[in-house]
CSV table of C-alpha atoms in Angstrom, one decimal:
chain,number,residue,atom,x,y,z
A,19,MET,CA,17.6,0.0,83.9
A,20,ASP,CA,19.8,0.2,80.8
A,21,THR,CA,16.7,0.7,78.6
A,22,ALA,CA,16.1,4.0,80.3
A,23,ARG,CA,19.5,5.1,79.4
A,24,THR,CA,19.0,4.4,75.7
A,25,SER,CA,15.4,5.6,75.4
A,26,GLY,CA,16.5,8.9,73.8
A,27,ILE,CA,18.8,7.3,71.3
A,28,ALA,CA,17.2,5.5,68.4
A,29,GLY,CA,18.4,2.0,67.9
A,30,GLY,CA,19.6,1.5,71.5
A,31,THR,CA,19.7,-2.2,72.7
A,32,THR,CA,20.7,-3.9,75.9
A,33,GLY,CA,22.9,-6.9,76.3
A,34,ALA,CA,21.6,-9.0,73.4
A,35,GLU,CA,23.9,-8.2,70.5
A,36,VAL,CA,27.1,-10.0,69.8
A,37,TRP,CA,29.5,-7.9,67.8
A,38,ARG,CA,31.9,-9.5,65.3
A,39,ASN,CA,34.5,-8.0,63.2
A,40,TRP,CA,34.7,-8.5,59.4
A,41,ALA,CA,37.2,-11.4,59.6
A,42,GLY,CA,35.2,-13.1,62.4
A,43,ASN,CA,38.3,-13.5,64.7
A,44,VAL,CA,37.1,-10.9,67.3
A,45,THR,CA,33.8,-10.9,69.1
A,46,ALA,CA,32.3,-8.9,71.9
A,47,ARG,CA,29.1,-8.8,73.9
A,48,PRO,CA,28.5,-5.2,75.0
A,49,ARG,CA,26.2,-4.3,77.8
A,50,ARG,CA,24.3,-2.0,75.4
A,51,THR,CA,24.6,-0.8,71.9
A,52,VAL,CA,23.6,2.6,70.7
A,53,THR,CA,23.4,4.4,67.4
A,54,PRO,CA,23.5,8.2,68.0
A,55,ALA,CA,22.4,10.5,65.2
A,56,SER,CA,24.2,13.6,66.3
A,57,VAL,CA,27.3,14.8,68.2
A,58,ASP,CA,24.9,16.0,71.0
A,59,GLU,CA,23.5,12.4,71.3
A,60,LEU,CA,27.0,11.0,71.1
A,61,ALA,CA,28.1,13.2,74.0
A,62,ALA,CA,25.1,12.2,76.0
A,63,VAL,CA,26.0,8.5,75.4
A,64,VAL,CA,29.5,9.1,76.8
A,65,ARG,CA,28.2,11.0,79.8
A,66,GLU,CA,25.7,8.3,80.7
A,67,ALA,CA,28.2,5.5,80.3
A,68,ALA,CA,30.6,7.3,82.7
A,69,GLU,CA,27.7,7.7,85.2
A,70,ASP,CA,27.0,4.0,85.0
A,71,GLY,CA,30.6,3.0,85.3
A,72,LEU,CA,30.7,1.4,81.8
A,73,THR,CA,33.5,1.7,79.3
A,74,VAL,CA,32.8,3.1,75.8
A,75,LYS,CA,34.0,2.1,72.3
A,76,ALA,CA,33.0,3.2,68.9
A,77,VAL,CA,33.1,0.7,66.0
A,78,GLY,CA,33.1,1.2,62.3
A,79,THR,CA,32.6,-1.6,59.8
A,80,GLY,CA,34.9,-4.0,61.7
A,81,HIS,CA,37.7,-4.1,59.2
A,82,SER,CA,40.3,-4.2,62.0
A,83,PHE,CA,41.7,-7.6,62.9
A,84,THR,CA,42.5,-6.6,66.4
A,85,ALA,CA,40.2,-6.1,69.4
A,86,ALA,CA,40.7,-2.3,69.2
A,87,ALA,CA,36.9,-1.7,69.2
A,88,ALA,CA,35.8,-4.5,71.4
A,89,THR,CA,34.0,-3.7,74.7
A,90,GLU,CA,31.8,-5.2,77.4
A,91,GLY,CA,30.4,-1.8,78.1
A,92,VAL,CA,28.7,0.6,75.6
A,93,LEU,CA,29.3,0.0,71.9
A,94,ILE,CA,28.6,3.0,69.7
A,95,ARG,CA,27.6,2.1,66.1
A,96,PRO,CA,28.0,5.1,63.8
A,97,ASP,CA,25.5,4.1,61.2
A,98,ARG,CA,23.4,7.3,61.7
A,99,LEU,CA,26.3,9.6,62.2
A,100,ALA,CA,27.3,9.7,58.6
A,101,ALA,CA,26.3,13.0,57.1
A,102,VAL,CA,28.4,15.3,54.9
A,103,ARG,CA,28.4,18.5,56.8
A,104,SER,CA,30.2,20.8,54.3
A,105,VAL,CA,32.2,20.9,51.1
A,106,ASP,CA,34.4,23.9,50.5
A,107,GLU,CA,35.9,23.6,47.1
A,108,LYS,CA,37.7,27.0,47.4
A,109,ALA,CA,39.4,26.0,50.6
A,110,GLY,CA,39.9,22.4,49.5
A,111,THR,CA,38.2,20.9,52.5
A,112,VAL,CA,35.3,18.6,53.3
A,113,THR,CA,33.8,17.9,56.7
A,114,VAL,CA,32.0,14.6,57.2
A,115,GLU,CA,30.7,12.7,60.2
A,116,ALA,CA,32.6,9.8,61.7
A,117,GLY,CA,30.5,7.0,60.4
A,118,LEU,CA,30.6,7.9,56.7
A,119,PRO,CA,32.1,5.0,54.8
A,120,LEU,CA,35.1,5.7,52.6
A,121,HIS,CA,33.3,4.5,49.5
A,122,GLN,CA,30.6,7.1,50.0
A,123,LEU,CA,33.1,9.8,50.7
A,124,ASN,CA,35.0,8.9,47.5
A,125,ARG,CA,31.9,9.0,45.3
A,126,MET,CA,30.7,12.3,46.9
A,127,LEU,CA,34.0,13.9,46.4
A,128,ASP,CA,34.1,12.8,42.8
A,129,ALA,CA,30.7,14.3,42.2
A,130,HIS,CA,32.1,17.6,43.4
A,131,GLY,CA,35.2,17.2,41.2
A,132,LEU,CA,37.4,16.5,44.3
A,133,SER,CA,39.6,13.7,45.6
A,134,LEU,CA,41.7,12.6,48.5
A,135,THR,CA,45.4,12.7,47.7
A,136,ASN,CA,46.0,9.1,48.6
A,137,MET,CA,44.0,6.2,50.0
A,138,GLY,CA,44.2,2.5,50.9
A,139,ASP,CA,43.2,-0.4,48.6
A,140,ILE,CA,39.8,-1.0,50.2
A,141,MET,CA,37.1,1.6,50.9
A,142,GLN,CA,34.5,-0.2,53.1
A,143,GLN,CA,35.8,1.3,56.4
A,144,THR,CA,34.3,4.3,58.1
A,145,VAL,CA,36.3,7.5,58.0
A,146,ALA,CA,36.9,7.5,61.7
A,147,GLY,CA,37.8,3.8,61.9
A,148,ALA,CA,40.2,4.1,59.0
A,149,THR,CA,42.1,7.1,60.3
A,150,SER,CA,42.1,6.1,63.9
A,151,THR,CA,44.0,2.9,63.2
A,152,GLY,CA,46.4,4.4,60.6
A,153,THR,CA,44.9,2.9,57.4
A,154,HIS,CA,47.3,3.7,54.5
A,155,GLY,CA,47.9,3.0,50.9
A,156,THR,CA,51.3,3.4,49.2
A,157,GLY,CA,53.0,6.6,48.2
A,158,ARG,CA,56.4,8.1,47.6
A,159,ASP,CA,55.3,11.5,48.7
A,160,SER,CA,51.8,11.1,50.2
A,161,GLY,CA,51.0,9.3,53.4
A,162,SER,CA,48.1,7.7,55.2
A,163,ILE,CA,44.6,8.9,55.2
A,164,ALA,CA,45.2,10.4,58.6
A,165,THR,CA,47.9,12.8,57.2
A,166,GLN,CA,45.1,14.4,55.2
A,167,ILE,CA,43.1,15.4,58.2
A,168,LYS,CA,42.8,19.2,58.7
A,169,GLY,CA,40.5,19.1,61.8
A,170,LEU,CA,38.4,16.8,63.9
A,171,GLU,CA,35.7,16.9,66.5
A,172,LEU,CA,36.4,14.8,69.6
A,173,VAL,CA,33.9,13.9,72.3
A,174,CYS,CA,35.9,13.6,75.5
A,175,ALA,CA,35.4,11.5,78.6
A,176,ASP,CA,33.4,14.2,80.4
A,177,GLY,CA,31.1,14.6,77.4
A,178,SER,CA,32.6,17.8,76.3
A,179,VAL,CA,33.2,18.3,72.5
A,180,LEU,CA,36.8,19.4,71.6
A,181,HIS,CA,37.4,21.0,68.2
A,182,CYS,CA,41.0,20.2,67.1
A,183,SER,CA,43.2,21.5,64.3
A,184,ALA,CA,46.7,22.8,63.8
A,185,ASP,CA,45.4,26.1,65.2
A,186,GLU,CA,43.0,24.9,67.9
A,187,ASN,CA,43.9,22.4,70.6
A,188,ALA,CA,47.0,21.7,68.5
A,189,ASP,CA,48.5,19.2,71.0
A,190,VAL,CA,45.4,17.0,70.8
A,191,PHE,CA,45.2,17.3,67.1
A,192,ALA,CA,48.8,16.2,66.7
A,193,ALA,CA,48.0,12.9,68.4
A,194,ALA,CA,44.2,12.3,67.8
A,195,ARG,CA,44.5,11.9,64.0
A,196,ILE,CA,45.6,8.3,64.9
A,197,GLY,CA,44.1,8.0,68.3
A,198,LEU,CA,43.2,4.3,68.5
A,199,GLY,CA,39.9,5.3,70.2
A,200,ALA,CA,42.0,6.0,73.3
A,201,LEU,CA,41.5,9.7,73.6
A,202,GLY,CA,37.8,10.1,72.9
A,203,VAL,CA,35.1,9.4,70.3
A,204,ILE,CA,35.4,11.2,67.0
A,205,GLY,CA,32.3,13.0,65.9
A,206,SER,CA,33.4,14.5,62.6
A,207,ILE,CA,36.6,14.9,60.5
A,208,THR,CA,37.6,17.6,58.1
A,209,PHE,CA,39.9,16.4,55.3
A,210,GLY,CA,42.1,18.4,53.0
A,211,VAL,CA,41.1,17.5,49.4
A,212,GLU,CA,42.2,18.5,45.9
A,213,PRO,CA,40.8,18.7,42.5
A,214,SER,CA,40.0,15.2,41.1
A,215,PHE,CA,42.7,13.6,39.0
A,216,LEU,CA,43.5,10.6,36.9
A,217,LEU,CA,45.9,7.9,37.6
A,218,ALA,CA,47.7,5.9,35.0
A,219,ALA,CA,48.0,2.3,36.3
A,220,ARG,CA,50.6,-0.1,35.1
A,221,GLU,CA,50.5,-3.7,36.5
A,222,GLU,CA,52.7,-6.5,35.4
A,223,PRO,CA,54.4,-9.7,36.6
A,224,THR,CA,58.0,-9.4,37.6
A,225,GLY,CA,60.5,-11.8,39.1
A,226,PHE,CA,61.3,-11.6,42.8
A,227,ASP,CA,65.0,-10.9,42.3
A,228,GLN,CA,64.3,-8.2,39.8
A,229,VAL,CA,61.8,-6.3,41.9
A,230,THR,CA,63.8,-6.4,45.1
A,231,SER,CA,67.1,-5.4,43.4
A,232,GLN,CA,65.3,-2.4,41.8
A,233,PHE,CA,63.1,-1.6,44.8
A,234,ASP,CA,64.6,1.8,45.6
A,235,GLN,CA,64.6,2.9,42.0
A,236,LEU,CA,60.9,1.8,41.5
A,237,VAL,CA,59.9,3.7,44.6
A,238,ALA,CA,61.8,6.8,43.5
A,239,GLU,CA,60.4,6.8,39.9
A,240,ASN,CA,56.7,6.3,40.8
A,241,GLU,CA,54.3,8.3,42.8
A,242,HIS,CA,52.6,5.1,44.1
A,243,PHE,CA,54.5,1.8,43.9
A,244,GLU,CA,53.7,-1.5,45.5
A,245,PHE,CA,54.2,-5.2,44.7
A,246,TYR,CA,53.0,-8.6,45.8
A,247,TRP,CA,55.2,-11.7,46.2
A,248,PHE,CA,53.5,-15.1,45.9
A,249,PRO,CA,55.0,-17.5,48.5
A,250,HIS,CA,56.4,-20.8,47.1
A,251,THR,CA,57.3,-19.0,43.9
A,252,ASP,CA,59.7,-16.4,42.5
A,253,GLY,CA,56.8,-14.5,41.0
A,254,CYS,CA,55.7,-11.0,41.9
A,255,ASN,CA,53.1,-8.6,40.6
A,256,THR,CA,54.1,-5.0,40.5
A,257,LYS,CA,51.8,-1.9,40.5
A,258,ARG,CA,52.8,1.6,39.4
A,259,ASN,CA,50.2,4.4,39.7
A,260,ASN,CA,51.1,7.9,38.5
A,261,ARG,CA,49.1,11.0,37.7
A,262,SER,CA,48.0,11.5,34.2
A,263,GLN,CA,46.7,14.4,32.1
A,264,GLY,CA,44.5,11.9,30.3
A,265,PRO,CA,42.5,11.1,28.5
A,266,ALA,CA,40.8,8.5,30.7
A,267,ALA,CA,41.1,4.9,29.4
A,268,PRO,CA,39.5,2.7,32.0
A,269,LEU,CA,39.4,-1.1,31.8
A,270,THR,CA,36.5,-2.4,29.8
A,271,ARG,CA,33.8,-3.8,31.9
A,272,ALA,CA,34.6,-7.3,30.8
A,273,ARG,CA,38.3,-7.1,31.6
A,274,GLY,CA,37.6,-5.5,35.0
A,275,TRP,CA,35.2,-8.2,35.9
A,276,ILE,CA,37.5,-11.0,34.8
A,277,ASP,CA,40.5,-9.6,36.6
A,278,ASP,CA,39.0,-8.1,39.8
A,279,GLU,CA,35.9,-10.3,40.3
A,280,LEU,CA,36.4,-13.7,38.6
A,281,LEU,CA,40.2,-14.1,39.2
A,282,SER,CA,41.0,-12.0,42.2
A,283,ASN,CA,37.9,-12.9,44.1
A,284,GLY,CA,35.9,-15.9,42.7
A,285,VAL,CA,38.8,-18.2,41.5
A,286,PHE,CA,41.0,-17.0,44.4
A,287,GLN,CA,38.3,-17.9,46.9
A,288,LEU,CA,38.1,-21.5,45.5
A,289,ALA,CA,41.9,-21.7,45.5
A,290,CYS,CA,42.1,-20.6,49.1
A,291,ALA,CA,39.4,-23.1,50.1
A,292,LEU,CA,41.2,-25.9,48.3
A,293,GLY,CA,44.5,-25.0,49.9
A,294,LYS,CA,42.9,-25.0,53.3
A,295,ALA,CA,41.5,-28.5,52.7
A,296,VAL,CA,44.6,-29.9,51.0
A,297,PRO,CA,47.7,-27.9,52.1
A,298,ALA,CA,50.0,-30.0,49.9
A,299,ALA,CA,48.2,-28.4,46.9
A,300,VAL,CA,49.2,-24.8,47.9
A,301,PRO,CA,52.6,-24.5,46.1
A,302,GLY,CA,51.1,-25.7,42.8
A,303,ILE,CA,48.2,-23.3,43.2
A,304,ALA,CA,50.6,-20.5,44.0
A,305,GLN,CA,52.5,-21.2,40.8
A,306,ILE,CA,49.3,-20.8,38.8
A,307,SER,CA,48.2,-17.7,40.8
A,308,SER,CA,51.5,-15.9,40.2
A,309,ARG,CA,50.9,-16.2,36.5
A,310,ALA,CA,47.1,-15.8,36.4
A,311,LEU,CA,47.0,-12.0,36.1
A,312,SER,CA,48.6,-10.7,32.9
A,313,ALA,CA,50.1,-7.3,32.4
A,314,ARG,CA,47.6,-4.4,32.0
A,315,THR,CA,47.6,-0.7,31.8
A,316,TYR,CA,44.6,1.7,32.2
A,317,THR,CA,43.8,5.3,33.2
A,318,ASP,CA,40.9,6.2,35.5
A,319,THR,CA,39.6,8.4,38.3
A,320,ALA,CA,42.0,8.1,41.2
A,321,TYR,CA,39.8,6.3,43.7
A,322,LYS,CA,38.9,3.7,41.1
A,323,VAL,CA,42.6,2.9,40.7
A,324,PHE,CA,43.7,3.1,44.3
A,325,THR,CA,40.9,0.7,45.5
A,326,SER,CA,39.7,-2.7,44.5
A,327,PRO,CA,37.1,-5.2,45.8
A,328,ARG,CA,38.3,-7.6,48.5
A,329,ARG,CA,35.6,-10.3,49.0
A,330,VAL,CA,37.8,-13.2,50.1
A,331,ARG,CA,37.9,-13.0,53.9
A,332,PHE,CA,41.2,-13.4,55.7
A,333,VAL,CA,43.2,-12.4,58.7
A,334,GLU,CA,46.2,-10.1,58.4
A,335,MET,CA,49.4,-9.0,60.1
A,336,GLU,CA,51.3,-6.0,58.8
A,337,TYR,CA,54.6,-4.4,60.0
A,338,ALA,CA,56.1,-1.0,59.2
A,339,VAL,CA,59.9,-1.2,58.9
A,340,PRO,CA,62.5,1.5,58.0
A,341,ARG,CA,62.4,1.7,54.2
A,342,GLU,CA,66.0,0.8,53.9
A,343,ALA,CA,65.3,-2.5,55.7
A,344,ALA,CA,62.4,-3.6,53.5
A,345,VAL,CA,64.3,-5.8,51.0
A,346,ASP,CA,66.3,-7.6,53.6
A,347,ALA,CA,63.2,-8.2,55.7
A,348,LEU,CA,61.3,-9.6,52.8
A,349,ARG,CA,64.1,-11.8,51.7
A,350,GLU,CA,64.2,-13.2,55.2
A,351,VAL,CA,60.5,-13.9,55.1
A,352,LYS,CA,61.0,-15.7,51.7
A,353,ALA,CA,63.8,-17.8,53.1
A,354,MET,CA,61.8,-18.7,56.2
A,355,VAL,CA,58.9,-19.9,54.1
A,356,GLU,CA,61.1,-21.9,51.8
A,357,ARG,CA,62.8,-23.8,54.7
A,358,SER,CA,59.6,-24.4,56.6
A,359,ARG,CA,56.6,-26.7,56.1
A,360,LEU,CA,54.3,-23.7,55.9
A,361,ARG,CA,51.8,-23.5,53.1
A,362,ILE,CA,50.8,-19.9,52.3
A,363,SER,CA,47.9,-19.2,49.8
A,364,PHE,CA,48.0,-15.4,50.1
A,365,PRO,CA,50.6,-13.1,48.4
A,366,VAL,CA,52.7,-10.9,50.6
A,367,GLU,CA,52.1,-7.2,50.0
A,368,VAL,CA,54.8,-4.5,50.1
A,369,ARG,CA,54.0,-0.8,50.1
A,370,VAL,CA,55.7,2.5,51.1
A,371,ALA,CA,55.0,5.8,52.9
A,372,PRO,CA,57.0,9.0,53.6
A,373,ALA,CA,57.8,10.0,57.1
A,374,ASP,CA,55.0,12.0,58.9
A,375,ASP,CA,54.5,13.9,62.2
A,376,ILE,CA,51.7,12.0,63.9
A,377,ALA,CA,52.7,10.5,67.2
A,378,LEU,CA,51.4,7.0,66.7
A,379,SER,CA,51.6,6.8,63.0
A,380,THR,CA,53.6,3.7,61.8
A,381,ALA,CA,55.5,6.2,59.6
A,382,SER,CA,56.1,8.6,62.4
A,383,GLY,CA,59.5,10.2,61.9
A,384,ARG,CA,60.9,7.8,59.3
A,385,GLU,CA,60.6,6.7,55.7
A,386,THR,CA,58.6,3.5,55.9
A,387,ALA,CA,58.0,0.3,54.0
A,388,TYR,CA,55.1,-2.0,54.9
A,389,ILE,CA,55.1,-5.8,54.7
A,390,ALA,CA,51.7,-7.4,55.1
A,391,VAL,CA,51.0,-11.1,55.4
A,392,HIS,CA,47.6,-12.8,55.2
A,393,MET,CA,46.0,-16.1,55.8
A,394,TYR,CA,42.6,-17.4,54.6
A,395,ARG,CA,40.0,-17.0,57.3
A,396,GLY,CA,39.7,-20.2,59.4
A,397,SER,CA,43.3,-21.3,58.5
A,398,ARG,CA,46.0,-21.9,61.1
A,399,TYR,CA,47.9,-18.7,61.0
A,400,GLN,CA,49.8,-18.6,64.3
A,401,GLU,CA,53.1,-20.3,63.2
A,402,TYR,CA,53.4,-18.2,60.1
A,403,PHE,CA,52.5,-14.9,61.8
A,404,THR,CA,54.8,-15.7,64.7
A,405,ALA,CA,57.8,-16.4,62.4
A,406,VAL,CA,57.1,-13.2,60.3
A,407,GLU,CA,56.7,-11.1,63.4
A,408,ARG,CA,60.1,-12.3,64.7
A,409,ILE,CA,61.7,-11.0,61.5
A,410,MET,CA,59.9,-7.7,61.6
A,411,VAL,CA,60.8,-7.1,65.3
A,412,ALA,CA,64.5,-7.7,64.4
A,413,HIS,CA,64.2,-4.8,61.9
A,414,GLU,CA,62.6,-2.4,64.4
A,415,GLY,CA,59.1,-3.0,63.0
A,416,ARG,CA,56.0,-1.2,64.1
A,417,PRO,CA,52.8,-3.3,63.9
A,418,HIS,CA,49.7,-1.8,62.2
A,419,TRP,CA,47.3,-0.9,64.9
A,420,GLY,CA,44.4,-2.6,63.2
A,421,LYS,CA,46.1,-5.8,62.3
A,422,MET,CA,47.2,-8.8,64.3
A,423,HIS,CA,50.3,-8.7,66.4
A,424,THR,CA,51.6,-9.6,69.9
A,425,ARG,CA,53.5,-6.4,70.8
A,426,ASP,CA,52.9,-4.6,74.1
A,427,ALA,CA,53.5,-1.2,75.6
A,428,ALA,CA,57.0,-2.0,76.7
A,429,TYR,CA,58.0,-2.8,73.1
A,430,LEU,CA,56.0,0.0,71.5
A,431,SER,CA,57.2,2.7,73.8
A,432,ALA,CA,60.7,2.1,72.5
A,433,ALA,CA,59.5,1.8,68.9
A,434,TYR,CA,57.8,5.2,68.9
A,435,PRO,CA,59.8,8.3,69.9
A,436,ARG,CA,56.6,10.2,70.8
A,437,PHE,CA,54.9,7.3,72.6
A,438,ALA,CA,55.2,9.1,76.0
A,439,GLU,CA,53.6,12.2,74.5
A,440,PHE,CA,50.6,10.2,73.5
A,441,THR,CA,50.2,8.4,76.8
A,442,ALA,CA,50.5,11.7,78.7
A,443,LEU,CA,47.7,13.2,76.6
A,444,ARG,CA,45.6,10.1,77.3
A,445,ASP,CA,46.2,10.5,81.0
A,446,ARG,CA,45.0,14.1,80.8
A,447,LEU,CA,41.9,13.4,78.6
A,448,ASP,CA,40.8,10.1,80.0
A,449,PRO,CA,42.3,9.6,83.4
A,450,GLN,CA,39.5,7.1,84.4
A,451,ARG,CA,40.1,5.1,81.3
A,452,LEU,CA,36.5,5.4,80.0
A,453,PHE,CA,37.7,4.4,76.6
A,454,ALA,CA,39.9,1.5,77.6
A,455,ASN,CA,39.7,-2.1,76.7
A,456,GLY,CA,42.0,-5.1,76.7
A,457,TYR,CA,43.7,-4.2,73.5
A,458,LEU,CA,44.5,-0.7,74.6
A,459,ARG,CA,45.8,-1.9,78.0
A,460,ARG,CA,48.2,-4.1,76.2
A,461,VAL,CA,49.5,-1.7,73.6
A,462,LEU,CA,49.4,1.6,75.7
A,463,GLY,CA,49.7,0.3,79.2
A,464,ASP,CA,47.4,1.3,82.1
């Protein structure tokens, strides 16, 4: 019986739990769910699943919008695999287990006077979930969270534990930093970190034509630049984050609450709900939203500037395009929305990243811009996402691995110069496809 198989792993259950992702658009009913507390227990789970002919997937906090972690076999929850193993301030590294949430990592690093170099705008994901799907922020010179990995521990399909770095199993390390869960289950990650630093943030409303005409200059002049365009308007909100020598000048508690909780979450939630119920009201709401957040400047600890709370639930699609194509692609999205009958409540987000050397990174081998579109959870998103995807594909776009898209292996093998390198490594490490699921069969082939 399955219960015998989970008796040594605390928290093991069989067949009763339905797993749902954060947005609620993906569900799975695994045969059993386990919560290992050590890499030895994790390896035992993998071996037992193979013996029983069951596939294996590890999940984080479910912040992916794809079915990348869905399984009908064994679902590994990393809740008890979340320890900080070591902090080496002299070497500038920290080793943490796969299930540690980013918000805990950030606070722990800050307590040691350390910081990641760059990060995304939310920090609820686990470290393994975030890196495995290519989570990123925006940066002129600094890339995704995965580019900051110095080593990782990978539990392979035979239950062996592979230690990977630039000096040890370098071929696996080159690919497994963004591995989609296809190569094995990550047990721990070693990040390169640096002394903590302050960021000076400047946020202000800007017109669409102004920000797009100055896009290259704004990217070049700022360490971290991004902007949001509000559909049905010509309004954008720009964000420039640059390192500062201080002193710290954080937002007052009242201003932070008004902007980040009341307006960006509370009022925005009501606006989205109204727009879903009465689509004709969306353009008027968008005009108000584009003017709701006034200009502000502040200086604070890096992770407090990089990240912000996201409590309004949504579904999302994001494409990475060559940086030189960003403005043309966004203008095409704007023109498409304006000539359609679509009603879009969420702003469109534009960020950048330098080229990197990770096989399946969306920035692999090219300077990149990201264009992300969202819809309020429960809304009809298909027509909007399909139209945007058509534009992105025409600009050689690469979909974010953790966000909604319809691309398959035939398309992706042409979009990624090192795609065959990754799939050959997968054939070597997991020839029986222990870690496969429907999503991986679509995007990687079988």
